[in-house]
Amino acid sequence: MTESPDGAPAADPMGDPLYREAVVDLLGVIGYGELAAFDRLAEDARLAPTLDDKLAMAAMAAAEFSHLAALEERIRALGSDPAEAMAPFRTALDDFHVHTSPADWYEGLVKAYVGDGLARDFYREIAAQLDHETRDVIVASLADSGHAEFVVDRVRAGIVADPRLGGRLALWGRRLMGEALTQAQRVAADRDSLTLLLAGGVGRPGMDLLAIGQMFTRLTERHADRMTKLGLDA
Amino acid sequence: MTESPDGAPAADPMGDPLYREAVVDLLGVIGYGELAAFDRLAEDARLAPTLDDKLAMAAMAAAEFSHLAALEERIRALGSDPAEAMAPFRTALDDFHVHTSPADWYEGLVKAYVGDGLARDFYREIAAQLDHETRDVIVASLADSGHAEFVVDRVRAGIVADPRLGGRLALWGRRLMGEALTQAQRVAADRDSLTLLLAGGVGRPGMDLLAIGQMFTRLTERHADRMTKLGLDA
């Protein structure tokens, strides 16, 4: 019921300090997520078997970083400091990466594709509930880095060369989903503000429990689609 | 005598296969240098004491990477494969980074500033000997990432807080210079083509020994300037 992309609030929701604070939190978690993704992709690029592969993975890392500037600018425009806005989410996101450190190049590829896709879907769902300006900044920051095809090619070729790889990577994909949900829940429990963004507020419609359930169904379905594209059982 | 930025050769030097091959080598070494710098800056960003510092160092890494695309394009335009062009320089450049792995955040900062500056000066000197088109691609790829001020501020503040740091970082700067010369010499000994670019060829003036000596004097002076800016003895 609040899913329409045109369902923007009538009044300026930034007049509500709770809303503004919640948006800064959201921009902070997305920003730190992109910084952490940059960091890990740059590291995982070292697992690349060839220089071409290393270049492709490094390009994904640089693409993540390139999205950060607009988020930082928006945080500043809302009167907050970017590093301060990101700080509360460091532990949860760093823990996600520590718990999902790839054992080899293929796990790194799957993580780059599945993890990035999941984060993108999730933040887009939240952005759909927000004022136009914030939504546009977030959607632009989540632009596809255009390397999906590279990952799909490499993973599929790897499975052809060694069919046992498919079973291992399917388990890995499920673990990535599980770790992502664990850390997302932890963030939600710590930061009421983000829950508030989903639930709506004065003059601003939100998602009810049914809508939130439907959102999780969509996230799960899209995750399964990505696994299928990689040639893996979800 | 060949230093004039307008001293371009009259005929198209790309007609000479040795010249073309040498230019591909040069683009390859600069390209791999930027990839390796990206890689190390991304890693050294982890030593950052604050999130602001980490963001600044990660931005330097991303800036290095952003220069790669134009070099790869030029290598392809010359009929070669970028990864193949870079491959011969992997060992020397990786060894440079292994031998100059920063022990802490400050060593990382000095390396980012001094190492990057040295490489930039050196490749600019060589580029001045080349055809206009190659020169423009190289000079653009060496554009300053605009983070020098950040490094100078942080290093100077660090020395004020702990004066002993200055002595240690001065030694570190000299070691960086020494390692860079060692690896440059190794590359030059391995790849006649790069020496050929400096020495000139048919229809293309080059540097004589005097000019090469003068070039090294300039490189050393500029290195000393950078150390002074950081508040360090060269």
Coordinates of C-alpha atoms in Angstrom, one line a residue, chain A residues 32 35 38-40 42-43 45-46 48-52 54-55 58-62 65-66 68 72 81-84 86-87 90, chain B residues 32 35 38-40 42-43 45-46 48-52 54-55 58-62 65-66 68 72 81-84 86-87 90:
Chain A
Y32 CA 30.1 2.7 5.3
L35 CA 33.6 1.9 1.9
F38 CA 35.6 -1.2 -1.6
D39 CA 38.1 -2.3 1.0
R40 CA 37.2 -6.0 0.7
A42 CA 40.3 -4.5 -3.3
E43 CA 41.6 -7.2 -1.0
A45 CA 41.2 -8.8 -6.1
R46 CA 44.5 -10.3 -4.9
A48 CA 42.6 -13.2 -8.9
P49 CA 44.2 -15.9 -11.0
T50 CA 45.1 -13.5 -13.9
L51 CA 45.9 -9.9 -14.3
D52 CA 42.7 -9.4 -16.3
K54 CA 42.5 -8.6 -11.0
L55 CA 41.7 -5.5 -13.1
A58 CA 39.7 -3.8 -8.8
A59 CA 37.3 -1.9 -11.2
M60 CA 34.4 -3.2 -9.1
A61 CA 36.1 -1.9 -5.9
A62 CA 36.7 1.5 -7.5
F65 CA 34.1 4.0 -3.9
S66 CA 33.0 6.3 -6.6
L68 CA 30.5 7.5 -1.8
E72 CA 28.8 12.3 1.9
D81 CA 29.4 14.8 9.5
P82 CA 29.9 11.8 7.1
A83 CA 32.4 10.0 9.2
E84 CA 30.3 10.4 12.3
M86 CA 29.1 6.1 9.3
A87 CA 30.7 5.2 12.6
R90 CA 31.4 0.0 11.4
Chain B
Y32 CA 50.7 -1.8 -13.6
L35 CA 47.1 -0.9 -10.3
F38 CA 45.7 1.3 -5.9
D39 CA 46.1 -2.1 -4.3
R40 CA 48.6 -0.9 -1.7
A42 CA 43.6 0.4 -0.3
E43 CA 45.4 -1.9 2.1
A45 CA 43.9 2.7 4.3
R46 CA 43.3 0.1 7.0
A48 CA 44.1 4.8 9.3
P49 CA 43.4 5.9 12.9
T50 CA 40.1 7.5 12.1
L51 CA 37.3 7.0 9.6
D52 CA 38.0 10.4 8.0
K54 CA 40.5 6.0 6.0
L55 CA 38.2 7.8 3.6
A58 CA 40.7 5.2 0.0
A59 CA 40.0 8.2 -2.2
M60 CA 43.7 8.3 -3.1
A61 CA 43.5 4.6 -4.1
A62 CA 40.4 5.1 -6.2
F65 CA 42.6 3.3 -10.4
S66 CA 40.6 5.9 -12.3
L68 CA 44.0 3.2 -15.7
E72 CA 44.4 0.5 -21.3
D81 CA 46.6 -6.3 -24.8
P82 CA 46.7 -4.3 -21.6
A83 CA 47.2 -7.2 -19.2
E84 CA 50.0 -8.6 -21.4
M86 CA 51.5 -4.9 -17.8
A87 CA 52.7 -8.5 -17.0
R90 CA 54.6 -7.2 -12.1

